[in-house]
PDB file of C-alpha atoms in Angstrom:
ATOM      1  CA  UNK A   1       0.000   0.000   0.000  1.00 47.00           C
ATOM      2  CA  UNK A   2       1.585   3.736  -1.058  1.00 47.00           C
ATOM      3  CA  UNK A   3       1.818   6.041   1.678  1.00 47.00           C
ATOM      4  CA  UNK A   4      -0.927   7.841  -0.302  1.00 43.00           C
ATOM      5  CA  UNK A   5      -3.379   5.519   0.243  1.00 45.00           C
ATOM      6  CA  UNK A   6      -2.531   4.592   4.110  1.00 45.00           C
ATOM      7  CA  UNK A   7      -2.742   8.385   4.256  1.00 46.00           C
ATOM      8  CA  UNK A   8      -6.502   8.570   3.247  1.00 47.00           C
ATOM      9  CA  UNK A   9      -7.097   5.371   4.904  1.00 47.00           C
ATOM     10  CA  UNK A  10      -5.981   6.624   8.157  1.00 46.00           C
ATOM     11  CA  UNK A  11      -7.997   9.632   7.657  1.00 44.00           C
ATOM     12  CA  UNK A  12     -11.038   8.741   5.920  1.00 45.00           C
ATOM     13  CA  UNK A  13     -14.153  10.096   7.476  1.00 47.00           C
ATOM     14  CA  UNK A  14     -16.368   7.883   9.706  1.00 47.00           C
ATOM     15  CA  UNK A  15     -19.971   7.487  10.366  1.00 46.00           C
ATOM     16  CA  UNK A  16     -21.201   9.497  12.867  1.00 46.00           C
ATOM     17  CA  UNK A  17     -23.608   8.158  15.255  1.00 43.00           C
ATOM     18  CA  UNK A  18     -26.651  10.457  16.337  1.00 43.00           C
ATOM     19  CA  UNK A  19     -26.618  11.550  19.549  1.00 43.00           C
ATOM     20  CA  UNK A  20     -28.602  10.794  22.221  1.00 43.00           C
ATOM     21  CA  UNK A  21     -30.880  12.982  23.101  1.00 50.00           C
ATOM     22  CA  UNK A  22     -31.397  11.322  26.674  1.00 51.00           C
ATOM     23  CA  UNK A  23     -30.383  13.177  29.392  1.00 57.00           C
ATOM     24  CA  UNK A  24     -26.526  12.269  30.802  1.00 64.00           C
ATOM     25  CA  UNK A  25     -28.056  10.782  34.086  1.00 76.00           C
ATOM     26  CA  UNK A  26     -30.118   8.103  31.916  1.00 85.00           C
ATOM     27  CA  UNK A  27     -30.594   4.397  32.181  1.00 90.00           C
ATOM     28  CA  UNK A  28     -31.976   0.894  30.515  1.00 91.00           C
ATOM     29  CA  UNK A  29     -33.313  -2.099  32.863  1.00 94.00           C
ATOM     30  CA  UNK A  30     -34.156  -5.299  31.541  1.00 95.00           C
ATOM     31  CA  UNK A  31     -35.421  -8.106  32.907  1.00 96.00           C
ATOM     32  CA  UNK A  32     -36.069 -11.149  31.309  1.00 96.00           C
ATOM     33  CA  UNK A  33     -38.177 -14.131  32.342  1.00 95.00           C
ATOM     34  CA  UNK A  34     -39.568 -17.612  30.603  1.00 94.00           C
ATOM     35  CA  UNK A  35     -42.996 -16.127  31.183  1.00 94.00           C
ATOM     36  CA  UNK A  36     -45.626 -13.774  29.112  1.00 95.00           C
ATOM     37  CA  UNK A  37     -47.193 -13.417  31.783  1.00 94.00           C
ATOM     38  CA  UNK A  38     -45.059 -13.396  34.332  1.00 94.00           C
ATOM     39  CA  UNK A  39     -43.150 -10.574  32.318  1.00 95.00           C
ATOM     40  CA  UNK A  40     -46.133  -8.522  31.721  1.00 94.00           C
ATOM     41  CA  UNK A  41     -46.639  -8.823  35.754  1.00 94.00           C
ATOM     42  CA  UNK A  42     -42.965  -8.250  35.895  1.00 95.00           C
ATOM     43  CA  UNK A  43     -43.444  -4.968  33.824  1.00 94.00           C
ATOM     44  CA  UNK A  44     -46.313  -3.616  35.767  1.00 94.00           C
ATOM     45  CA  UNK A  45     -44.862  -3.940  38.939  1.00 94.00           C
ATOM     46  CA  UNK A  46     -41.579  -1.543  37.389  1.00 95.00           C
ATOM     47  CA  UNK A  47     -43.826   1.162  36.415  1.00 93.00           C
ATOM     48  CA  UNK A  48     -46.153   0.800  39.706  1.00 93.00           C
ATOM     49  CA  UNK A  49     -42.650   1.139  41.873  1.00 94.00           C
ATOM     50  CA  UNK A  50     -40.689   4.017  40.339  1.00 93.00           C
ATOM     51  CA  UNK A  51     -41.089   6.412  37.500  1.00 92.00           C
ATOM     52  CA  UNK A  52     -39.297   4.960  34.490  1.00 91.00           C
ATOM     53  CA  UNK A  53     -40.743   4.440  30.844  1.00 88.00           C
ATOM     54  CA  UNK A  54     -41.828   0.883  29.830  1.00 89.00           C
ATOM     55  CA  UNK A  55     -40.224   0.536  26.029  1.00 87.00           C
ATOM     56  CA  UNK A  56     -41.206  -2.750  25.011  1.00 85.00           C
ATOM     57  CA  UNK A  57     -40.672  -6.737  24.939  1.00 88.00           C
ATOM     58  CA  UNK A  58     -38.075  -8.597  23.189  1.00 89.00           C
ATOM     59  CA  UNK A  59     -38.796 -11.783  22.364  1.00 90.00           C
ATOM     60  CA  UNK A  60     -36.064 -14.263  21.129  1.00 89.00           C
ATOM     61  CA  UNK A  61     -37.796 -17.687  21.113  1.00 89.00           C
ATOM     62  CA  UNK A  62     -38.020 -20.466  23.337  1.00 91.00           C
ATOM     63  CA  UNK A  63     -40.378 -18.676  25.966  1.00 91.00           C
ATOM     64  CA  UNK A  64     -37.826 -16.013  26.902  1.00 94.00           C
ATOM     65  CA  UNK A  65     -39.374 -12.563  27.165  1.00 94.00           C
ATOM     66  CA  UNK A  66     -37.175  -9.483  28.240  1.00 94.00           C
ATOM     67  CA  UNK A  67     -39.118  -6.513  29.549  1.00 93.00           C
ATOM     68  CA  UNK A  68     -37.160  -3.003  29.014  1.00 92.00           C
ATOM     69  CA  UNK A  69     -37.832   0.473  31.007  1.00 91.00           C
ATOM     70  CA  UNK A  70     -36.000   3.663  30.651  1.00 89.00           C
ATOM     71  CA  UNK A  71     -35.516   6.541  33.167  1.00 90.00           C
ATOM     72  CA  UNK A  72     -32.913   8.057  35.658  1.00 92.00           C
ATOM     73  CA  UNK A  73     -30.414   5.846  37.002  1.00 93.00           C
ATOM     74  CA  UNK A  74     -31.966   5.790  40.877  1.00 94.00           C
ATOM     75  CA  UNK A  75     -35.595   4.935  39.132  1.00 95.00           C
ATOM     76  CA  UNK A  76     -34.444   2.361  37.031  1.00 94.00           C
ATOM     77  CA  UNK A  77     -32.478   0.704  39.896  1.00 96.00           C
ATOM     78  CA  UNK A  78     -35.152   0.261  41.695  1.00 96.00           C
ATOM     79  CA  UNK A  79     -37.645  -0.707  39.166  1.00 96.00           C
ATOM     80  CA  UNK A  80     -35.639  -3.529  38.365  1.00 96.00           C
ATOM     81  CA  UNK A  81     -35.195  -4.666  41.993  1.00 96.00           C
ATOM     82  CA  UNK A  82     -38.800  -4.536  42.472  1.00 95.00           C
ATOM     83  CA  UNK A  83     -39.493  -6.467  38.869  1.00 96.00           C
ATOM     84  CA  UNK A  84     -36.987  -9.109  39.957  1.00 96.00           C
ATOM     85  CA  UNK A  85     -38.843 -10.328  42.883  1.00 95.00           C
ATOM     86  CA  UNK A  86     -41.677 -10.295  41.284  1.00 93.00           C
ATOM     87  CA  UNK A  87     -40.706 -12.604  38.393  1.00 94.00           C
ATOM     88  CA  UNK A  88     -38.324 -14.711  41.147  1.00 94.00           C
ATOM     89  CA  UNK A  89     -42.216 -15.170  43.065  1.00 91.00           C
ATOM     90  CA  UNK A  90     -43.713 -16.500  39.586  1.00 88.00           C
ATOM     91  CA  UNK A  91     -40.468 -18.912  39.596  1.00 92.00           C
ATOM     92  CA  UNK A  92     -39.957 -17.314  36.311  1.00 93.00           C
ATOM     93  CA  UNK A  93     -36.632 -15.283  36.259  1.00 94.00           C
ATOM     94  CA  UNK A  94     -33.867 -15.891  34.117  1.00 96.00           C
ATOM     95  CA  UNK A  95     -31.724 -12.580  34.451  1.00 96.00           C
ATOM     96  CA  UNK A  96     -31.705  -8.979  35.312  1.00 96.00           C
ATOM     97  CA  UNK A  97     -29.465  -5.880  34.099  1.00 95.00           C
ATOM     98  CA  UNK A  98     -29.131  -1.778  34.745  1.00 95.00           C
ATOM     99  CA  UNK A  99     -27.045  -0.246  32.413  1.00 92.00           C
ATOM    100  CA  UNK A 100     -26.435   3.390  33.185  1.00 91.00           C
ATOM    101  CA  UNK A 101     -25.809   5.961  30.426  1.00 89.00           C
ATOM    102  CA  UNK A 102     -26.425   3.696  27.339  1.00 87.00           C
ATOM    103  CA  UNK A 103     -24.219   4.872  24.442  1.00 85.00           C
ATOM    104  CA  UNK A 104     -25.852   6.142  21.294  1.00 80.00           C
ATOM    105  CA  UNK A 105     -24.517   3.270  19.208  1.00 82.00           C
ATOM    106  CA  UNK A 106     -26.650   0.953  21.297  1.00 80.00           C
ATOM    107  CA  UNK A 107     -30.019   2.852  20.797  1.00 72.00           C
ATOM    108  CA  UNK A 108     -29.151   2.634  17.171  1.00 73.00           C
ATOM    109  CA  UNK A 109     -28.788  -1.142  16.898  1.00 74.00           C
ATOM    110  CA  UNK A 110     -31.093  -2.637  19.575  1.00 75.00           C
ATOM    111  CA  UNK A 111     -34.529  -2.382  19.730  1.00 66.00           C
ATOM    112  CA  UNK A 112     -34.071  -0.061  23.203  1.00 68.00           C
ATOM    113  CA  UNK A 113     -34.772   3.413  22.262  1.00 60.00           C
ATOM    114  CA  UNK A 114     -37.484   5.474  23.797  1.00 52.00           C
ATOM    115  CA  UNK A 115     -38.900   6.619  20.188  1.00 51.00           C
ATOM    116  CA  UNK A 116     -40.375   2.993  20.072  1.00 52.00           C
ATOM    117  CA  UNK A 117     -42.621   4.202  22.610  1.00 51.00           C
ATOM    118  CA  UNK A 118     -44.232   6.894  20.500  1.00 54.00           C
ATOM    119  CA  UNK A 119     -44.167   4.822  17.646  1.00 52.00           C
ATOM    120  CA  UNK A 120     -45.969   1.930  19.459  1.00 51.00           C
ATOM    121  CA  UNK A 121     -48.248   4.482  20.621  1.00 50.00           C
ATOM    122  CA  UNK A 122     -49.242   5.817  17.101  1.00 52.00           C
ATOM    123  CA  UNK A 123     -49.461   2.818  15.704  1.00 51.00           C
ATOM    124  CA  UNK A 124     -51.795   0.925  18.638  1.00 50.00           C
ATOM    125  CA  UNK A 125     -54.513   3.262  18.089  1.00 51.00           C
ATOM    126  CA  UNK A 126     -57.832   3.413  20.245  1.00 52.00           C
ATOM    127  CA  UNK A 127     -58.982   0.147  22.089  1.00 57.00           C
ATOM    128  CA  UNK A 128     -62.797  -0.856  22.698  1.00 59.00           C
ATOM    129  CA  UNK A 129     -61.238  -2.917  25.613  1.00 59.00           C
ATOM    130  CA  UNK A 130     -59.029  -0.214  27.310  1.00 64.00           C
ATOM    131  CA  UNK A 131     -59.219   0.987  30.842  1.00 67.00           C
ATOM    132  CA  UNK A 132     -60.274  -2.690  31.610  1.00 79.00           C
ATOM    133  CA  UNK A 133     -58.787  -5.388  33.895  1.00 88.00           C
ATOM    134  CA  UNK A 134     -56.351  -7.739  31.713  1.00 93.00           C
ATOM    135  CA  UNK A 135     -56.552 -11.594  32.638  1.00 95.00           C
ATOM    136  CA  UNK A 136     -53.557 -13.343  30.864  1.00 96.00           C
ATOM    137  CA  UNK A 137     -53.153 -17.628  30.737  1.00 97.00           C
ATOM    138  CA  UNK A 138     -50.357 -19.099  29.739  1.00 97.00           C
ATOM    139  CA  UNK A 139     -50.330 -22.838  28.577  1.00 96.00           C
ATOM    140  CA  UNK A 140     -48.019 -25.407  26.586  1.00 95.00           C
ATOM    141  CA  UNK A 141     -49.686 -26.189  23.442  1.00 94.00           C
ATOM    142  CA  UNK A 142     -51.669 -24.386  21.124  1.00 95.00           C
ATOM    143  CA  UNK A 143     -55.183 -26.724  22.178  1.00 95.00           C
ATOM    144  CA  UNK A 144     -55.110 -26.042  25.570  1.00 95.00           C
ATOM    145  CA  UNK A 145     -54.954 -22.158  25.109  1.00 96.00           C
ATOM    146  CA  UNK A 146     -57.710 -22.662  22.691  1.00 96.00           C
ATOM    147  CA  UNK A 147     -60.015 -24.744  24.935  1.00 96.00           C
ATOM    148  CA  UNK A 148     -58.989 -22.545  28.080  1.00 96.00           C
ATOM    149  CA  UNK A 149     -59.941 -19.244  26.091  1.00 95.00           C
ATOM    150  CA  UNK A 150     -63.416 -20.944  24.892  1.00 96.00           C
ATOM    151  CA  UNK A 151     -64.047 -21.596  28.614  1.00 96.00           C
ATOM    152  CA  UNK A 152     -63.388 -18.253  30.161  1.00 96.00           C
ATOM    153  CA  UNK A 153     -65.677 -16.550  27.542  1.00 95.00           C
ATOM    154  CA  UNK A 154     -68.345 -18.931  28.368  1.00 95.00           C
ATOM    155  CA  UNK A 155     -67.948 -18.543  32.153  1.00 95.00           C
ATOM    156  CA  UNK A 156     -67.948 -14.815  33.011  1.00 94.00           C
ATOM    157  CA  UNK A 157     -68.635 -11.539  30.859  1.00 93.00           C
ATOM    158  CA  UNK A 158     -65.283 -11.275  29.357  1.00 93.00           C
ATOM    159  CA  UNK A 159     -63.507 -10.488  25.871  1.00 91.00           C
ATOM    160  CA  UNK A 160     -60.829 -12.444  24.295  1.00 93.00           C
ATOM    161  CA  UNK A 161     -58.269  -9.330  23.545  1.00 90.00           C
ATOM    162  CA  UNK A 162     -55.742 -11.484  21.702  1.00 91.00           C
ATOM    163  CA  UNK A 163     -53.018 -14.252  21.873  1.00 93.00           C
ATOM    164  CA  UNK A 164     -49.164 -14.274  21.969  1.00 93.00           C
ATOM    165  CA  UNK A 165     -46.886 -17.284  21.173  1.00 93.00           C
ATOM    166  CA  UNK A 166     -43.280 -16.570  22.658  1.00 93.00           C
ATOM    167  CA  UNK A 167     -41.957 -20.178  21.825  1.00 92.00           C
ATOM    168  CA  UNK A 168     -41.144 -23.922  23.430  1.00 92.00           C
ATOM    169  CA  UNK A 169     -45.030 -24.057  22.689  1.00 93.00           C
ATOM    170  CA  UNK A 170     -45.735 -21.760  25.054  1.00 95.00           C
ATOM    171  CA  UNK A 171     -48.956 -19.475  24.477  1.00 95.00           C
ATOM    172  CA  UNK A 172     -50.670 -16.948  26.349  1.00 96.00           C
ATOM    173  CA  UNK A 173     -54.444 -15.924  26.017  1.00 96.00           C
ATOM    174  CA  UNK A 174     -55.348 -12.494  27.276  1.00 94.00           C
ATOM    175  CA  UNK A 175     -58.923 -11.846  28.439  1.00 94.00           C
ATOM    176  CA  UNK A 176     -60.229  -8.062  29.605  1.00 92.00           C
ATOM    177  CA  UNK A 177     -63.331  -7.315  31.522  1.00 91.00           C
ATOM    178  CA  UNK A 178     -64.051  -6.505  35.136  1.00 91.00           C
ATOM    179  CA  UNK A 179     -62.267  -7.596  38.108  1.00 92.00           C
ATOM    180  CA  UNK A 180     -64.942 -10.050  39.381  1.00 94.00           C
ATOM    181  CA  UNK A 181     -65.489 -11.392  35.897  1.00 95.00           C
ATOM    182  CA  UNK A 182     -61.772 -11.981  35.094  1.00 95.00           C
ATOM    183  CA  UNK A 183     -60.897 -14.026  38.321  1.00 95.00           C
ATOM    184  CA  UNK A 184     -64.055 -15.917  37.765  1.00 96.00           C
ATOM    185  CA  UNK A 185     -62.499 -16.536  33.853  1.00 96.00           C
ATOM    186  CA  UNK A 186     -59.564 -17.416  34.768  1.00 96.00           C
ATOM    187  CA  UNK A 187     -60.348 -20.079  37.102  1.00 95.00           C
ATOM    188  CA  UNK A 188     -62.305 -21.973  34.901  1.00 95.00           C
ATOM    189  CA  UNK A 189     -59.757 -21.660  32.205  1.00 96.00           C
ATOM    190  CA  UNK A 190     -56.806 -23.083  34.734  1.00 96.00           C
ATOM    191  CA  UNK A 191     -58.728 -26.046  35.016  1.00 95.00           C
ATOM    192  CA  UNK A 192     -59.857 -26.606  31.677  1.00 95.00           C
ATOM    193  CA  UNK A 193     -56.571 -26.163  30.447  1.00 95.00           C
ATOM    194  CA  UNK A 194     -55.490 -28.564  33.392  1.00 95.00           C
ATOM    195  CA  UNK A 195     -57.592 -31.164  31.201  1.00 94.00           C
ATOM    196  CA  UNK A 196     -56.353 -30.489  28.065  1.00 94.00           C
ATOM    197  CA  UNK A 197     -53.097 -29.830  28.148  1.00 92.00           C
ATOM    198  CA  UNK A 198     -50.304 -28.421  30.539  1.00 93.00           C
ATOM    199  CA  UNK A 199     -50.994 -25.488  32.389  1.00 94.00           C
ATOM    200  CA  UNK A 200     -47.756 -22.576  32.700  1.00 94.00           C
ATOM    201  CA  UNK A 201     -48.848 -19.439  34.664  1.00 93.00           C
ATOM    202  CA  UNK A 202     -51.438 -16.826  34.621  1.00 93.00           C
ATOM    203  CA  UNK A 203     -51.766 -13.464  35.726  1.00 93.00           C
ATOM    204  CA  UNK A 204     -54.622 -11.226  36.554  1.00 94.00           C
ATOM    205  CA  UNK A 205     -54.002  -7.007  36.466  1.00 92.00           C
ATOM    206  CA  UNK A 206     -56.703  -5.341  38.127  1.00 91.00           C
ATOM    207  CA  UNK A 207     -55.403  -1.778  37.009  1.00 86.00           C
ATOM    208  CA  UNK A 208     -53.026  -0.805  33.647  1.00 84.00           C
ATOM    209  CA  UNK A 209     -50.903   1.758  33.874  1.00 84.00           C
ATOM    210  CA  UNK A 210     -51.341   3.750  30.531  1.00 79.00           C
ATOM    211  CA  UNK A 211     -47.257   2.516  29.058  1.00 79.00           C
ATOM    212  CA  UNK A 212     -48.399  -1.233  30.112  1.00 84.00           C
ATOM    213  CA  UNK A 213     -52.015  -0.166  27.877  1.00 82.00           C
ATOM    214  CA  UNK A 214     -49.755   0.530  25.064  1.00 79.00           C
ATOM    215  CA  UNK A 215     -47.294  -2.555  24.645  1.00 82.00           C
ATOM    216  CA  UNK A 216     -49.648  -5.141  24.753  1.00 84.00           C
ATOM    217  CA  UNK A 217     -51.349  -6.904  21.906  1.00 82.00           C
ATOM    218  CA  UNK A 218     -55.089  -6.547  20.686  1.00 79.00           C
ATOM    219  CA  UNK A 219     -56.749  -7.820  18.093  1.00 77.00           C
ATOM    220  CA  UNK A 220     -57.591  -5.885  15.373  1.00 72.00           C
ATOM    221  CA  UNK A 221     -61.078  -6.599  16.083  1.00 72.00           C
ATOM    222  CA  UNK A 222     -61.430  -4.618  18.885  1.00 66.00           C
ATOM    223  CA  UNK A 223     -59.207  -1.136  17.332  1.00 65.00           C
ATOM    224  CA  UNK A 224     -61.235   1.463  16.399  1.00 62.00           C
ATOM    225  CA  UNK A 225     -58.744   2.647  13.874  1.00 59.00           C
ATOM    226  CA  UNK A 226     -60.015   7.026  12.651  1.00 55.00           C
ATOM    227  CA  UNK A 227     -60.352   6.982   9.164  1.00 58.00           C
ATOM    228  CA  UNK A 228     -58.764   9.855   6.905  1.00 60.00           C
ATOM    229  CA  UNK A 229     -60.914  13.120   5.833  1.00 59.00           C
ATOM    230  CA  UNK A 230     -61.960  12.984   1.857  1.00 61.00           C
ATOM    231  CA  UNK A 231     -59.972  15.255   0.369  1.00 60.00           C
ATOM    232  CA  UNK A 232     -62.268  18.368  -1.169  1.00 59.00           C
ATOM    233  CA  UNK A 233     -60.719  18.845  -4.865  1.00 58.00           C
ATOM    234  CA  UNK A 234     -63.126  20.692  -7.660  1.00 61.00           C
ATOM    235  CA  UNK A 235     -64.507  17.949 -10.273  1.00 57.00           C
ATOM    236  CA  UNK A 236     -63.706  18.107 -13.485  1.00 60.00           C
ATOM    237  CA  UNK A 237     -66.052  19.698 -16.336  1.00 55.00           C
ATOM    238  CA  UNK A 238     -65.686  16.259 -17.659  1.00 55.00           C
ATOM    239  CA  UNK A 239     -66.387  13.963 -15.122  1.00 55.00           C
ATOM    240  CA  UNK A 240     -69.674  15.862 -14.057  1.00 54.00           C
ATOM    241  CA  UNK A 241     -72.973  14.251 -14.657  1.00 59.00           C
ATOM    242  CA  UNK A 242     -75.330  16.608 -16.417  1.00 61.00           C
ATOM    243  CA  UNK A 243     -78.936  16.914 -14.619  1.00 63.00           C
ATOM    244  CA  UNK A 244     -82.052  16.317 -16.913  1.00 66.00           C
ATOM    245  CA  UNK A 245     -84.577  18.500 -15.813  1.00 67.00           C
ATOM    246  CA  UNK A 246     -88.099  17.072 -16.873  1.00 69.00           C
ATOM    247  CA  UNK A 247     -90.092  19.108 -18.639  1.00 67.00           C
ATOM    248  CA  UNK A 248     -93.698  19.684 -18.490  1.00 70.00           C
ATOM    249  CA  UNK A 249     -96.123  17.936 -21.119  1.00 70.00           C
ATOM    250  CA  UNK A 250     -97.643  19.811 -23.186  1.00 65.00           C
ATOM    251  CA  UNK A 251    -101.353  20.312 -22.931  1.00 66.00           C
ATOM    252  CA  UNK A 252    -103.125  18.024 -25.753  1.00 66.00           C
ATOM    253  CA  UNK A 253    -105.438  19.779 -27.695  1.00 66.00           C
ATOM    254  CA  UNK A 254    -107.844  18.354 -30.048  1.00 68.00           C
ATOM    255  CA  UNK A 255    -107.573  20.048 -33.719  1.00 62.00           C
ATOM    256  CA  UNK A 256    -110.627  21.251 -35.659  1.00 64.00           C
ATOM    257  CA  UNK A 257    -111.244  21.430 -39.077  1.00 61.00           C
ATOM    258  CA  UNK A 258    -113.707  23.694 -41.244  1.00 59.00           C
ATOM    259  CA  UNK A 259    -115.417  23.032 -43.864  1.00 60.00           C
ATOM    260  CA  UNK A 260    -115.116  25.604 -46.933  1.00 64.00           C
ATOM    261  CA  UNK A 261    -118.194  27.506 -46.646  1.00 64.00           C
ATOM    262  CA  UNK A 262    -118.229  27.973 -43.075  1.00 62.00           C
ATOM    263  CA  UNK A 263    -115.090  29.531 -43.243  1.00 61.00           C
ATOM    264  CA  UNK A 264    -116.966  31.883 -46.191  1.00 64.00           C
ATOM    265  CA  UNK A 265    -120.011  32.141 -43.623  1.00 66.00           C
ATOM    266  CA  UNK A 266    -117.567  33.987 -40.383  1.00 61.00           C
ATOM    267  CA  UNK A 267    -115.634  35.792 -43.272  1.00 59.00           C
ATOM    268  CA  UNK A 268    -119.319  37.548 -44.372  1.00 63.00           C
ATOM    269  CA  UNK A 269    -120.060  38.313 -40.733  1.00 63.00           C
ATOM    270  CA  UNK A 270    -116.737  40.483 -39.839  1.00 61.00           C
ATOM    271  CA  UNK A 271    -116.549  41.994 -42.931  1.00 62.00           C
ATOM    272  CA  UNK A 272    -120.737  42.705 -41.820  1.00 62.00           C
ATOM    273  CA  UNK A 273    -119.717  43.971 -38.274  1.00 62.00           C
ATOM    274  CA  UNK A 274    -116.164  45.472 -38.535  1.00 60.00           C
TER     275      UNK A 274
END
């Protein structure tokens, strides 16, 4: 290599990564557990404990779920302190990590960064089940979650919100409704699951905070998406449709015809009486 070229290689410009736009005393918890439910309980016991920023869920297969917050380092401490015993009372926790002052280079590379709140947000839309308790029932095998769901709509006045699958046949059914109706649900769907198939955890939320409302699934069913204003733009002269205006029939008249010397006869008399 000429020194010409190790001189622009040494000095060639390099990306520049954004920069964060998170305050300097900033920080990312996560908490993972083999659990949707126990990670959604796991998650709503963060935000009910300290003021940090629920982000998301990352889930990488074989029922491992990671629940991530955001806030100062002191909040996000202890919302991860409090998560942890939560999930380590479900039996469900598989790690825990604070990392304080995240670099930008890891925002921009793992699914972390606070915009995926707002995005999340935008994109969840208005709920017909929202600001309703959540019952969630987690089972191994997809027939089990199906005959557990079938028997908690049939036993109390509830509404199947969705389902998530998070791997090792894991998969959770998520009920909303009132308190009384979703404990009454969900024990009939323990046991009926208990008959089909294997039954994993459940977990019933009297109360969602509004960033736990936002990161979990619903149907599409149940969004009441707005739809867009028409846009007002002139017609064409073309493309209008001419009105026919009716018009009124004309009165029918019958005609009358003369004879020769009648006609003579009224010609006699005017000429007579001018």
């Amino acid at each position: 290599m000429t020194s010409l070229a190790k001189s622009n290689h040494r000095y060639a410009p390099q990306p520049r990564m954004k920069s964060s736009h998170l305050p300097s005393d900033s920080a990312l918890g996560l908490i993972s557990t083999h659990s949707f439910p126990a990670i959604v309980g796991t998650a709503d016991m963060m935000l009910k404990s300290a003021d940090v920023t629920l982000v998301g869920y990352e889930k990488i297969g074989s029922g491992h779920c990671t629940a991530i917050v955001r806030g100062k380092v002191a909040n996000v401490r202890l919302a991860v302190e409090e998560g942890a015993k939560t999930a380590e009372k479900f039996g469900q926790l598989i790690s825990k990590l604070v990392i304080a002052r995240p670099m930008p280079n890891l925002e921009a590379v793992f699914p972390i960064g606070s915009h995926l709140v707002e995005i999340a947000q935008q994109q969840q839309g208005y709920s017909r089940l929202s600001n309703r308790s959540i019952g969630l029932l987690e089972t191994r095998g997809f027939p089990a979650m199906v005959g557990a769901a079938d028997a908690m709509l049939k036993s109390a006045d509830v509404q199947l919100a969705s389902y998530e699958i998070i791997g090792d046949g894991l998969c959770t059914a998520i009920i909303r409704g009132s308190v009384a109706n979703v404990a009454v649900a969900i024990e009939a769907g323990m046991h009926e699951a208990e008959k089909i198939g294997e039954l994993h955890a459940m977990m019933v939320i009297p109360r969602l905070l509004e960033d736990l409302e936002h990161t979990l699934p619903v149907a599409s069913y149940w969004r009441d998406e707005t739809e867009p204003l028409p846009i007002l733009m002139p017609t064409p002269v073309k493309q209008r449709q001419r009105e026919l205006i009716a018009l009124p029939e004309l009165e029918k008249k019958p005609l009358i015809m003369k004879k020769p010397a009648e006609i003579e006869e009224i010609v006699e008399i005017e000429e007579e009486n001018p």
